PDB file of C-alpha atoms and ligand atoms in Angstrom:
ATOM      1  CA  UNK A   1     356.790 -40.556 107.441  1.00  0.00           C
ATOM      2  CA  UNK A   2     352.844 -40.392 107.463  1.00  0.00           C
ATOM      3  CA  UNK A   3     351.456 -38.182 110.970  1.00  0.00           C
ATOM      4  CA  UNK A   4     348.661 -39.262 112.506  1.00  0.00           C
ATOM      5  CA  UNK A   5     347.089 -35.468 112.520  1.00  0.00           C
ATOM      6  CA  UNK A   6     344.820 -35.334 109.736  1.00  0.00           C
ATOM      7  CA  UNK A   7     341.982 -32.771 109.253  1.00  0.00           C
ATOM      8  CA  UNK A   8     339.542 -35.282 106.980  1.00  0.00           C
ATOM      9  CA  UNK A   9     337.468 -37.723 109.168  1.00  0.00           C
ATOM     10  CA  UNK A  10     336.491 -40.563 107.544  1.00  0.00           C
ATOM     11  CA  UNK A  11     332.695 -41.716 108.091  1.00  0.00           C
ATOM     12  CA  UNK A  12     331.474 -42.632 111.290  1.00  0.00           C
ATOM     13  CA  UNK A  13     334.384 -40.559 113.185  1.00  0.00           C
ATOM     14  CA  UNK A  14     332.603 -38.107 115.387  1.00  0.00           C
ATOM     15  CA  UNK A  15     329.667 -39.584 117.097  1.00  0.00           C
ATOM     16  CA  UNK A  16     327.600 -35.980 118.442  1.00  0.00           C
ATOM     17  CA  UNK A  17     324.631 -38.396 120.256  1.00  0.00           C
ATOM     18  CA  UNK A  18     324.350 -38.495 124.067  1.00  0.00           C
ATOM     19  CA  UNK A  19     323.926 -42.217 124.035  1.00  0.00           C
ATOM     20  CA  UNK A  20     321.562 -41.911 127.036  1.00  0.00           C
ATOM     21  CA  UNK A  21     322.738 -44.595 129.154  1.00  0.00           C
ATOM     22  CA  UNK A  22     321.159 -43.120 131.796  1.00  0.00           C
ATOM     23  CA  UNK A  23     317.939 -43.638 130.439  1.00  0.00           C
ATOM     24  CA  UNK A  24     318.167 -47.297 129.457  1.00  0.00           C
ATOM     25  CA  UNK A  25     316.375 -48.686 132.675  1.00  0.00           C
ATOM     26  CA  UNK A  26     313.767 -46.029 133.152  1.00  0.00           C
ATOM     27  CA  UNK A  27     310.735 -47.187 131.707  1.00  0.00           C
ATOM     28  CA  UNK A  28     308.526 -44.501 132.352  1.00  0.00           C
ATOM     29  CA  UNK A  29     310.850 -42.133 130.771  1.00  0.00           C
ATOM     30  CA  UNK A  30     311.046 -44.430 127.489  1.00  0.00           C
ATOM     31  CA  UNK A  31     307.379 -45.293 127.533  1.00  0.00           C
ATOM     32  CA  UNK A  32     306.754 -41.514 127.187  1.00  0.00           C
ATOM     33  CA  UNK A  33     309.600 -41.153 124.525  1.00  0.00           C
ATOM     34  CA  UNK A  34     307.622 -43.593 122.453  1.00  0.00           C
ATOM     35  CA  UNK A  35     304.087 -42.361 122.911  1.00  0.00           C
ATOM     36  CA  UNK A  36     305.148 -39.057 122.172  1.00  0.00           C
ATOM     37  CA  UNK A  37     303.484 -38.095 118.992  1.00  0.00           C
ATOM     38  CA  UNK A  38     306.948 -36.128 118.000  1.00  0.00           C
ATOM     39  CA  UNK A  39     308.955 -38.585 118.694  1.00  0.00           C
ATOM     40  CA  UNK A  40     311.101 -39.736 115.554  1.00  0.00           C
ATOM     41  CA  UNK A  41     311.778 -43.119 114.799  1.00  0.00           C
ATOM     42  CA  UNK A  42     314.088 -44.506 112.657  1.00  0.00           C
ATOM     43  CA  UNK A  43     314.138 -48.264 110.997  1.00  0.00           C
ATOM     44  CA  UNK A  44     316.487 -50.492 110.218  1.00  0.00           C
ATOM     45  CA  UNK A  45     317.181 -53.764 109.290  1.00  0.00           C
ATOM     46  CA  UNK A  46     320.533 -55.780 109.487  1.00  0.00           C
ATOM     47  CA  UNK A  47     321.452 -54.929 106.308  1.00  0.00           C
ATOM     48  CA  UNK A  48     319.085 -52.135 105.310  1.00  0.00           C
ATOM     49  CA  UNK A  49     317.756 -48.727 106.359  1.00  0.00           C
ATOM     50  CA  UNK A  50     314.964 -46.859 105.685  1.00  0.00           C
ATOM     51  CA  UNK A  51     316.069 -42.976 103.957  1.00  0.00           C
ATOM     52  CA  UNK A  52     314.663 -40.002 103.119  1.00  0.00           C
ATOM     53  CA  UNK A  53     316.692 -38.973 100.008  1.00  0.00           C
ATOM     54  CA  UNK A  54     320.242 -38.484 101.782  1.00  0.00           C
ATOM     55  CA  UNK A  55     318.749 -38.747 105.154  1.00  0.00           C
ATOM     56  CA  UNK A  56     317.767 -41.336 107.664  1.00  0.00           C
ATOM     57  CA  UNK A  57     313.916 -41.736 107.589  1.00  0.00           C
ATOM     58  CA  UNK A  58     312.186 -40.485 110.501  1.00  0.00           C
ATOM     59  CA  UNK A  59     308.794 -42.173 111.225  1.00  0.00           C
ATOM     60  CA  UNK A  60     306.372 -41.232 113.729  1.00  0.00           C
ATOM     61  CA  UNK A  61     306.598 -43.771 116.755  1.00  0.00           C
ATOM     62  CA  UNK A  62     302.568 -44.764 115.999  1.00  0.00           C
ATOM     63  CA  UNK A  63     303.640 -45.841 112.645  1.00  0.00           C
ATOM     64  CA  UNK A  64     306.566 -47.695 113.412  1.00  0.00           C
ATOM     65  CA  UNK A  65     306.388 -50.856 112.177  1.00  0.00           C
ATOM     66  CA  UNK A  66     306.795 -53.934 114.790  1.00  0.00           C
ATOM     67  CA  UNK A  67     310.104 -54.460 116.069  1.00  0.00           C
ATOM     68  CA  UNK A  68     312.496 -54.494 118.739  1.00  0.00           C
ATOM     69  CA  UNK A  69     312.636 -50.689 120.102  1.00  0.00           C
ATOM     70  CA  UNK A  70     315.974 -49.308 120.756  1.00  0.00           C
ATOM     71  CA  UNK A  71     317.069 -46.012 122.304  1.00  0.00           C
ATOM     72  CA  UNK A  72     319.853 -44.491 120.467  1.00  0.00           C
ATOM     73  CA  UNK A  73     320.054 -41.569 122.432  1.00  0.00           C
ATOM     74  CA  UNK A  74     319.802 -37.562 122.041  1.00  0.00           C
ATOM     75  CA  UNK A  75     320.958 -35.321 119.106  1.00  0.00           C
ATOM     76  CA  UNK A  76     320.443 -31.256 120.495  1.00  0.00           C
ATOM     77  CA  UNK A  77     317.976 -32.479 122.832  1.00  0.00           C
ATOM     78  CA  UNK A  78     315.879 -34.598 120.323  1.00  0.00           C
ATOM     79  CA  UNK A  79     315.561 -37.851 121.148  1.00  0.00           C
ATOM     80  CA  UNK A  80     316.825 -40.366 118.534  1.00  0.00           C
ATOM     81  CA  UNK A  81     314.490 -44.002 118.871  1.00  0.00           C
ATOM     82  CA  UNK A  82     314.802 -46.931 115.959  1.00  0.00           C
ATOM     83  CA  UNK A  83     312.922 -50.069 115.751  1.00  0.00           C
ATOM     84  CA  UNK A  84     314.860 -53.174 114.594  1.00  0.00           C
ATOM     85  CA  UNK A  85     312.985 -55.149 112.283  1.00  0.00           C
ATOM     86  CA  UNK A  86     313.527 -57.948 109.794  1.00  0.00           C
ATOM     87  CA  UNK A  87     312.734 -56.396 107.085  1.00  0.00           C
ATOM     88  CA  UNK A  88     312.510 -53.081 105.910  1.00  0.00           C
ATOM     89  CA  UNK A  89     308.956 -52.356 104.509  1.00  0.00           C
ATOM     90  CA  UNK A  90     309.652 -51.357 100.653  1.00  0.00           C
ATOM     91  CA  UNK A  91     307.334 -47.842 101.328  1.00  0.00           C
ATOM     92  CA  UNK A  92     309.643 -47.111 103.909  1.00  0.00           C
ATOM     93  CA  UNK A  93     312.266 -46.615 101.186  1.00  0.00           C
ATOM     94  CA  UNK A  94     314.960 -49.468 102.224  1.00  0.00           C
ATOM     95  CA  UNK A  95     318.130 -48.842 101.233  1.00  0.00           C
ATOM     96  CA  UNK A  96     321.365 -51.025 101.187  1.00  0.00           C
ATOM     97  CA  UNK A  97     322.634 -49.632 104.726  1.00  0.00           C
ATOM     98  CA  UNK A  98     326.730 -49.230 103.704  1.00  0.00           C
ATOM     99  CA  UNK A  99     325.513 -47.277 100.107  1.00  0.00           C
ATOM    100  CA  UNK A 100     323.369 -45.285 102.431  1.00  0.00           C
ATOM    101  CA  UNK A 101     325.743 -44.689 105.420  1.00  0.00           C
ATOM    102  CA  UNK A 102     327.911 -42.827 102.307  1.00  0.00           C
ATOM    103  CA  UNK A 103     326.062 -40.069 101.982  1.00  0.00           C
ATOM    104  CA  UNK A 104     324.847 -39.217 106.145  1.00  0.00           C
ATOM    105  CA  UNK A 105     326.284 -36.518 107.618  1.00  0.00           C
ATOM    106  CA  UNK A 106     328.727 -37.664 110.514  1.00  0.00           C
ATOM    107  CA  UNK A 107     325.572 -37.389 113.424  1.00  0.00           C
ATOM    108  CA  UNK A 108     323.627 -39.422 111.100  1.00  0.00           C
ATOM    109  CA  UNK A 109     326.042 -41.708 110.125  1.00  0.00           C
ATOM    110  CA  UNK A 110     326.927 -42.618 114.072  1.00  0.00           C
ATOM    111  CA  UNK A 111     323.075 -43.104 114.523  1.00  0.00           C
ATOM    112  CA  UNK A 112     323.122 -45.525 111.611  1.00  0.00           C
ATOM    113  CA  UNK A 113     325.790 -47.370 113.021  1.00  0.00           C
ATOM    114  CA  UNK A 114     324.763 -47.672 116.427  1.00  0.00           C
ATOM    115  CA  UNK A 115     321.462 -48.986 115.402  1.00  0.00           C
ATOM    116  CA  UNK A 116     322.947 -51.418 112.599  1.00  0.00           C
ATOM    117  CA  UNK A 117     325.429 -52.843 115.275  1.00  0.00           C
ATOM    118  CA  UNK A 118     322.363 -53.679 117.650  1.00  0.00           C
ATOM    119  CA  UNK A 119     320.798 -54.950 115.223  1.00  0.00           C
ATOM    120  CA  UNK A 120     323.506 -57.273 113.603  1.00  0.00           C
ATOM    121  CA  UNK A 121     323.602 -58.332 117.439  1.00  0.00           C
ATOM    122  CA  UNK A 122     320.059 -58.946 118.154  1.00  0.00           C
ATOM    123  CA  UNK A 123     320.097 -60.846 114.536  1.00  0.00           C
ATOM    124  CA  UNK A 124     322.602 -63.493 115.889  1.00  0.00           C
ATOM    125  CA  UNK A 125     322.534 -63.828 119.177  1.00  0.00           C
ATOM    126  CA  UNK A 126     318.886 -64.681 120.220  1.00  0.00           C
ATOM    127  CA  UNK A 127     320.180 -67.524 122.418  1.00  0.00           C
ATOM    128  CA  UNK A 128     321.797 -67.482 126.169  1.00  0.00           C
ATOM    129  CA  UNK A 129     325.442 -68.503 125.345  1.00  0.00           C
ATOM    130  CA  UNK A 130     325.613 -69.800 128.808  1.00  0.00           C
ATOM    131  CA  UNK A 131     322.769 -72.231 129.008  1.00  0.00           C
ATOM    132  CA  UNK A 132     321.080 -72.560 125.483  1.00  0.00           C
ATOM    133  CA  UNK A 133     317.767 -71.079 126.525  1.00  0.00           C
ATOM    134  CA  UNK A 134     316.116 -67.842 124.531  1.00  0.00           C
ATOM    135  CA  UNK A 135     317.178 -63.994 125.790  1.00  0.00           C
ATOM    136  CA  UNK A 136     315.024 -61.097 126.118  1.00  0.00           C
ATOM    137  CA  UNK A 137     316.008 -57.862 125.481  1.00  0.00           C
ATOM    138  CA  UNK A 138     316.526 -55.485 128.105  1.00  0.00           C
ATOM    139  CA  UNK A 139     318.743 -52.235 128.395  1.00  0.00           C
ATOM    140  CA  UNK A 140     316.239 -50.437 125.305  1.00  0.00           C
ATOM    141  CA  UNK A 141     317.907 -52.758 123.225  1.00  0.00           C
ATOM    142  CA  UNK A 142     321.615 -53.243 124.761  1.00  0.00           C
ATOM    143  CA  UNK A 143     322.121 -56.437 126.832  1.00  0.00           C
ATOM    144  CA  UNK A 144     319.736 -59.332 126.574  1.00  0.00           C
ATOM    145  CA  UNK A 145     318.949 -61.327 129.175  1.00  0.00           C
ATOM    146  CA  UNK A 146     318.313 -65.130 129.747  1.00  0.00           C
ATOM    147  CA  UNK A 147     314.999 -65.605 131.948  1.00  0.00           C
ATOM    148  CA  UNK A 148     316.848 -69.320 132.877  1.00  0.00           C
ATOM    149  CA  UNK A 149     319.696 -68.376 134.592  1.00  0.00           C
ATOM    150  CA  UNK A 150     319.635 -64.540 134.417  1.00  0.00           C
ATOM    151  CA  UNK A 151     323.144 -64.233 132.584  1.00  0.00           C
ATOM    152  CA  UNK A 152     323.487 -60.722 131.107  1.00  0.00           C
ATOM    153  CA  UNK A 153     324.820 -60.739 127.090  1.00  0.00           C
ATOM    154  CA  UNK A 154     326.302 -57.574 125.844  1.00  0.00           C
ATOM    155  CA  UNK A 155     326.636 -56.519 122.698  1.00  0.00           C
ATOM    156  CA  UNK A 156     330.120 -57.599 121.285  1.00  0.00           C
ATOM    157  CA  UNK A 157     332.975 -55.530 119.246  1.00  0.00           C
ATOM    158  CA  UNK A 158     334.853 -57.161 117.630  1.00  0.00           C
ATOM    159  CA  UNK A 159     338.366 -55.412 116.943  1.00  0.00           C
ATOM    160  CA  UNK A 160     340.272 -55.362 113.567  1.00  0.00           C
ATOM    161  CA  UNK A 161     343.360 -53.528 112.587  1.00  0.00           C
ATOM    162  CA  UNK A 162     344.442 -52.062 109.633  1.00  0.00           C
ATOM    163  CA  UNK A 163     347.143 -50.643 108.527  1.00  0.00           C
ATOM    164  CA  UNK A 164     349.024 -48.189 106.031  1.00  0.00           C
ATOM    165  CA  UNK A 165     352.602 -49.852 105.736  1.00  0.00           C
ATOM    166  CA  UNK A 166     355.044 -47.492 104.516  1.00  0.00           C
ATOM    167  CA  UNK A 167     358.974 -48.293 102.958  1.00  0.00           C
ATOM    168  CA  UNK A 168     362.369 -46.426 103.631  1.00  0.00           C
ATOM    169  CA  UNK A 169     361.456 -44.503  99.944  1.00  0.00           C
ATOM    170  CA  UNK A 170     358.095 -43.415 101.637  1.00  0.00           C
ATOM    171  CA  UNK A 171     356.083 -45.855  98.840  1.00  0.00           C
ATOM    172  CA  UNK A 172     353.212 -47.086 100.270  1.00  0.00           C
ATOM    173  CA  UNK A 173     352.111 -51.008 100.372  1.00  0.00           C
ATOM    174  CA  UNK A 174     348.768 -52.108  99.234  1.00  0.00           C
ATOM    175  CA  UNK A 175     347.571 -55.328  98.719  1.00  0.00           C
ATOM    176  CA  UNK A 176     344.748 -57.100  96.742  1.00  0.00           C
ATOM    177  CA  UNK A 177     342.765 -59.906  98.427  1.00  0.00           C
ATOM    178  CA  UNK A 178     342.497 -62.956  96.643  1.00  0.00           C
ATOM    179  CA  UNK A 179     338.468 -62.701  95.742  1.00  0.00           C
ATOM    180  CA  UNK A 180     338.947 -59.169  94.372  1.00  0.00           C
ATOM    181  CA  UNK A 181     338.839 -57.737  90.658  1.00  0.00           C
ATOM    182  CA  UNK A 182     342.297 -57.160  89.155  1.00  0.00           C
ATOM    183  CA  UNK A 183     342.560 -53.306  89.411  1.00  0.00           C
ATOM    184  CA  UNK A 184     341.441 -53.213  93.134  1.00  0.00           C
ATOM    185  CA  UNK A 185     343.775 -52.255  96.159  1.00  0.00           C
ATOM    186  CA  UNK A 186     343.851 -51.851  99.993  1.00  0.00           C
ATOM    187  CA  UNK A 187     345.617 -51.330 102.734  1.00  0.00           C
ATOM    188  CA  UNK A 188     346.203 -54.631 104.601  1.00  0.00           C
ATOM    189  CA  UNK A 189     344.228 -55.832 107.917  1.00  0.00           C
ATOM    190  CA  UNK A 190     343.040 -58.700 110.118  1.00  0.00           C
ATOM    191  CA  UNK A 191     341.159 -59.366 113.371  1.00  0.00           C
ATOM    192  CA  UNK A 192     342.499 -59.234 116.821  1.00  0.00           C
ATOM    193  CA  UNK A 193     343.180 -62.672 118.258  1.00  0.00           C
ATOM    194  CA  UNK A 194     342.930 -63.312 121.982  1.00  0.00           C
ATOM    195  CA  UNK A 195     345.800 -62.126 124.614  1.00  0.00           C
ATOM    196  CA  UNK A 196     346.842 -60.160 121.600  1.00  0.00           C
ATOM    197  CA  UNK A 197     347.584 -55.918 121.484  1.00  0.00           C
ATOM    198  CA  UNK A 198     346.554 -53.994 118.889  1.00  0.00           C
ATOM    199  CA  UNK A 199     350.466 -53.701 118.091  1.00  0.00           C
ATOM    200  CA  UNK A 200     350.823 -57.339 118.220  1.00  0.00           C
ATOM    201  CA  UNK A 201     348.018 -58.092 115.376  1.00  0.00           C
ATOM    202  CA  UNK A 202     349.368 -55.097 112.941  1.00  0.00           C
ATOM    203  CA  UNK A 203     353.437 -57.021 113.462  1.00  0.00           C
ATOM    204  CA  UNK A 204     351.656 -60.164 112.710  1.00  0.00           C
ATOM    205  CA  UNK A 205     349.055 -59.514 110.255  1.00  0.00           C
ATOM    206  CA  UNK A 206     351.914 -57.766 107.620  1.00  0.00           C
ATOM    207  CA  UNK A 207     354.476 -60.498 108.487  1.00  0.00           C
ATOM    208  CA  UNK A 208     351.698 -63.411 107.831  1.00  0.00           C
ATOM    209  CA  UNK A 209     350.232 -61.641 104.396  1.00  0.00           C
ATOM    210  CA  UNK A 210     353.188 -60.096 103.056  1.00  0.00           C
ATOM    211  CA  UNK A 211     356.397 -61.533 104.968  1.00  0.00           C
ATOM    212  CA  UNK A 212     357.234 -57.967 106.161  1.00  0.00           C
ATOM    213  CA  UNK A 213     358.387 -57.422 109.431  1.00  0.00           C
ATOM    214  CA  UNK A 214     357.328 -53.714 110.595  1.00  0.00           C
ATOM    215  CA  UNK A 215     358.102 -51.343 113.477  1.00  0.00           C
ATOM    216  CA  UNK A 216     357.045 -47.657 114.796  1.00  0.00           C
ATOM    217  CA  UNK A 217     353.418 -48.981 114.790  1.00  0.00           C
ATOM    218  CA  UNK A 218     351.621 -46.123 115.403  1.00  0.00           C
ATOM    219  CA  UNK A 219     347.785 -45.092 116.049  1.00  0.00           C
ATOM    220  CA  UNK A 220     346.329 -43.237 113.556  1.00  0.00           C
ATOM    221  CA  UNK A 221     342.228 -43.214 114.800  1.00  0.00           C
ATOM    222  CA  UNK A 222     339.202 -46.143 114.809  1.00  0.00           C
ATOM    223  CA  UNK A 223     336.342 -46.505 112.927  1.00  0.00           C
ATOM    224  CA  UNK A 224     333.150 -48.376 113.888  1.00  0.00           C
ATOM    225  CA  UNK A 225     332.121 -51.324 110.891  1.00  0.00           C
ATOM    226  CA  UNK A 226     329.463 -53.154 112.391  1.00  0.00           C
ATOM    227  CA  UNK A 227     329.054 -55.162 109.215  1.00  0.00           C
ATOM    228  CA  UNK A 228     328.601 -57.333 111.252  1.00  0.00           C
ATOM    229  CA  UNK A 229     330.250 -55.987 114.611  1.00  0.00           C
ATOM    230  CA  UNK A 230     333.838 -54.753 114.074  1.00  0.00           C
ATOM    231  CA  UNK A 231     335.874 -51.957 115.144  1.00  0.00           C
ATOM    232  CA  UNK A 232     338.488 -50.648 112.779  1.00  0.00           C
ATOM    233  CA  UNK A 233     341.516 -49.479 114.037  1.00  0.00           C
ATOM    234  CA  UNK A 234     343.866 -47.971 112.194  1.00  0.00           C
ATOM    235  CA  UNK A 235     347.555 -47.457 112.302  1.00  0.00           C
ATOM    236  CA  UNK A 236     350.635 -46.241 109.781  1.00  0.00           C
ATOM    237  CA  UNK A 237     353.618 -49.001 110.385  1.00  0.00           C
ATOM    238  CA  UNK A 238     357.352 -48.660 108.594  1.00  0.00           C
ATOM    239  CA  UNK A 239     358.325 -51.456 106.860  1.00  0.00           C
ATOM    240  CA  UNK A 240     362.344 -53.373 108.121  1.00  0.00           C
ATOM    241  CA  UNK A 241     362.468 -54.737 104.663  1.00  0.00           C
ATOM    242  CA  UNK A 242     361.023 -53.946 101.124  1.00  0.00           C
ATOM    243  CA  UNK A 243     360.879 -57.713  99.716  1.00  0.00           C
ATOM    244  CA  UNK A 244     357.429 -58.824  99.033  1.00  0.00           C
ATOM    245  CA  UNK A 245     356.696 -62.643 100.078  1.00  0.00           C
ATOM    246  CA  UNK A 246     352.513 -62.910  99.661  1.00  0.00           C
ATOM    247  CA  UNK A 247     350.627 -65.538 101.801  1.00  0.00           C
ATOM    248  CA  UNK A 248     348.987 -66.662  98.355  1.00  0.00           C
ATOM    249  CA  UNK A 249     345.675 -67.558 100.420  1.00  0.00           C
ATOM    250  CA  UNK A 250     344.294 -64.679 101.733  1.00  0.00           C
ATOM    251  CA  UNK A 251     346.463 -62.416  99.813  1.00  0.00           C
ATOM    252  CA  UNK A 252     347.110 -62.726  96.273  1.00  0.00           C
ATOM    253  CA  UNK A 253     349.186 -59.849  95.105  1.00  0.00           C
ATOM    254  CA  UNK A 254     351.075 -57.079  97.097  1.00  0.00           C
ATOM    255  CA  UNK A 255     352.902 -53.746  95.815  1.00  0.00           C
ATOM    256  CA  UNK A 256     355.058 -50.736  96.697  1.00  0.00           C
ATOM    257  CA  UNK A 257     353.234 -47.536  95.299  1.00  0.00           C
ATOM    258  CA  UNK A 258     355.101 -44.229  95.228  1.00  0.00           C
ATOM    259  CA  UNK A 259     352.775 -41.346  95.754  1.00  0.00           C
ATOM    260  CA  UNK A 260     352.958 -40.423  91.471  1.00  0.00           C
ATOM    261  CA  UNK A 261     352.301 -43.872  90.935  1.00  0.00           C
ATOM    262  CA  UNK A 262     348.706 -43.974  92.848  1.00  0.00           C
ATOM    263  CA  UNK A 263     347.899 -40.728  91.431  1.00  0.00           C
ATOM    264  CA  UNK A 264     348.548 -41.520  88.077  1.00  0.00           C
ATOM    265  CA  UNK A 265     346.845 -45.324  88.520  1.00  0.00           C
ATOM    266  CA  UNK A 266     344.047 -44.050  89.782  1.00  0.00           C
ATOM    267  CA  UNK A 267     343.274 -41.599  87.386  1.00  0.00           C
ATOM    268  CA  UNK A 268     343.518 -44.022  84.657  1.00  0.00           C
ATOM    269  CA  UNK A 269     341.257 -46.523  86.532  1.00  0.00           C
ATOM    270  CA  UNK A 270     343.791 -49.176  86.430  1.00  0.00           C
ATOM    271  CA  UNK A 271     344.076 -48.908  90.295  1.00  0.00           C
ATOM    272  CA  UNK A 272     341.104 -48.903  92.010  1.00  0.00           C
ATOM    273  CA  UNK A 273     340.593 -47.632  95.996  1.00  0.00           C
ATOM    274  CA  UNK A 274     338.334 -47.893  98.665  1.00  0.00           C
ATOM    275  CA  UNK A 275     335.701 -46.097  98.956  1.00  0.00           C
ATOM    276  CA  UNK A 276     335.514 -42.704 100.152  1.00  0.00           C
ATOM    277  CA  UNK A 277     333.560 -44.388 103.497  1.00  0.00           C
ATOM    278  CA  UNK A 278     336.253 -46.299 104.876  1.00  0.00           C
ATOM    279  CA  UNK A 279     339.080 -46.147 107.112  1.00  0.00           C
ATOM    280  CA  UNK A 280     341.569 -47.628 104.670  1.00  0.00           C
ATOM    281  CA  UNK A 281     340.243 -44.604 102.040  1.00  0.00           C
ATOM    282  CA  UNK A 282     341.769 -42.516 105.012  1.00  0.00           C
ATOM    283  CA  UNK A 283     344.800 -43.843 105.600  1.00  0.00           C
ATOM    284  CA  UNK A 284     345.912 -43.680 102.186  1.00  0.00           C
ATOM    285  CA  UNK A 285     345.131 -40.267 101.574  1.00  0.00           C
ATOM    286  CA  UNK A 286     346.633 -39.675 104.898  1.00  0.00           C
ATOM    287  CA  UNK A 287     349.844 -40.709 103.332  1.00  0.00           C
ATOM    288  CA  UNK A 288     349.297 -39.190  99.985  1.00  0.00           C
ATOM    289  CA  UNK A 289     348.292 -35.894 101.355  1.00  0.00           C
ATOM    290  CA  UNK A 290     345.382 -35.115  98.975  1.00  0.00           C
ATOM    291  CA  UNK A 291     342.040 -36.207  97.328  1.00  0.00           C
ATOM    292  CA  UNK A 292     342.047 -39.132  94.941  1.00  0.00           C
ATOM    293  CA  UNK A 293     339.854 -40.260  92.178  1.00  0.00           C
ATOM    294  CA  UNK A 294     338.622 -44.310  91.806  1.00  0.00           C
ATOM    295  CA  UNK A 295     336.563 -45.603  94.711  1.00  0.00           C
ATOM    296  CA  UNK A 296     334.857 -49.046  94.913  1.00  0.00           C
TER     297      UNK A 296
HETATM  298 ZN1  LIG B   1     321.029 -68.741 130.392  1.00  0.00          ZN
END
């Protein structure tokens, strides 16, 4: 069996920012933050962030460009502020924001994703979902509000589990989606669906993509993906049954893997991972119970 305990965090585990809450409603407090000529401010897009070689590019709040402004919150008493913007200006260094949120550090990489999910939000939601009419932001960037009928919009999560299914031989099952290259593998997953538990969705996800009933669903830690707004959460499950039955759709191929088997697949590069970034990288090695080569 595979124990939740595991010393590796996978990216964007350990969020160190004091979010600030606090703070959100004060404008004279974040008027000051942002004429502060120290003040660092980073920029991001939906889809792409400004870096500094393997860091998040800090501009001065003056040269900002325009934007919604956001406060992200406090890092060792240094106050963390990011303008959303459309676009990315290219001398501001944009970078793809998952190939950059690789290679952050785990403060950085919780800044990055706080900002990116507010800005996913922002992106899509410009509209009161109560009465049609246009929102303004409020809350230094985290509720908008409509000026019509004063409804208050939050930014949404939307929850996804995935999980590391695991066979009375201790193999572990991995599945390749329909849309992917040959060699590539995963750990299976799905979203949440209403008056559902987290439980729930892992028992029905495996049984609807693979036919496998499981059991001992257990909770193995969450990750934040706001690409555009989930939340990862990820579990180990034991399988009642070995026999494969794939969905065909959504799923086109499933296998069991025995620990020498991944190893030795991966190595050659006819089995290819996920990356190093994600939860499902972490599960797997979780159960393996060391480092493996081939990401994607
Ligand atoms: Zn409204």
């Amino acid at each position: 069996m595979v124990g939740p305990a595991q010393e590796r965090s996978h990216s964007f585990a350990r969020s160190r920012h004091d979010r600030l809450a606090h703070r959100r409603d004060d404008p004279e407090w974040l008027d000051a933050r942002w004429s502060d000529p120290d003040a660092a401010v980073l920029v991001v897009g939906a889809d792409a962030v400004a870096m500094d070689g393997d860091d998040l590019r800090r501009v001065p709040a003056a040269q900002a460009p325009p934007g919604e402004r956001v406060l992200l919150g406090s890092v060792d008493d240094r106050t963390s502020l990011a303008v959303i913007v459309d676009q990315v200006p290219p001398e501001l260094h944009p970078e793809p924001v998952r190939a950059a949120g690789g290679r952050l550090d785990a403060t950085q990489g919780a800044l990055l994703v706080h900002a990116v999910g507010l800005a996913n939000w922002h992106a899509t939601h410009p509209r009161c979902a109560r009465c049609g009419e246009r929102t303004e932001i409020a809350q230094a960037g985290h509720v908008r509000r409509c000026p019509a009928c004063s409804a208050l919009h939050f930014p949404r999560t939307d929850p996804a589990v995935i999980m590391l299914v695991t066979d009375e031989a201790d193999r572990a099952l991995l599945g390749r989606h329909a849309s992917w290259p040959p060699q590539r593998y995963s750990t299976l997953a799905g979203f949440v669906e209403p008056g559902e538990t987290l439980e729930d969705a892992v028992r029905r996800e495996v049984l609807e993509e693979v036919g496998i009933a499981v059991t001992d669903v257990t909770y193995a830690g969450s990750q934040p993906w706001p690409f555009p707004s989930s939340l990862m959460v990820g579990f180990f499950a034991a399988a009642r049954s070995a026999s494969i039955q794939v969905d065909g759709s959504e799923i086109a191929d499933a296998r069991w893997f025995t620990r020498a088997e991944v190893r030795a697949l991966t190595g050659s590069g006819s089995l290819v991972l996920p990356g190093l970034v994600s939860i499902s990288r972490w599960l797997i090695e979780g159960w393996h119970g060391d480092g493996l080569s081939g990401t994607w």
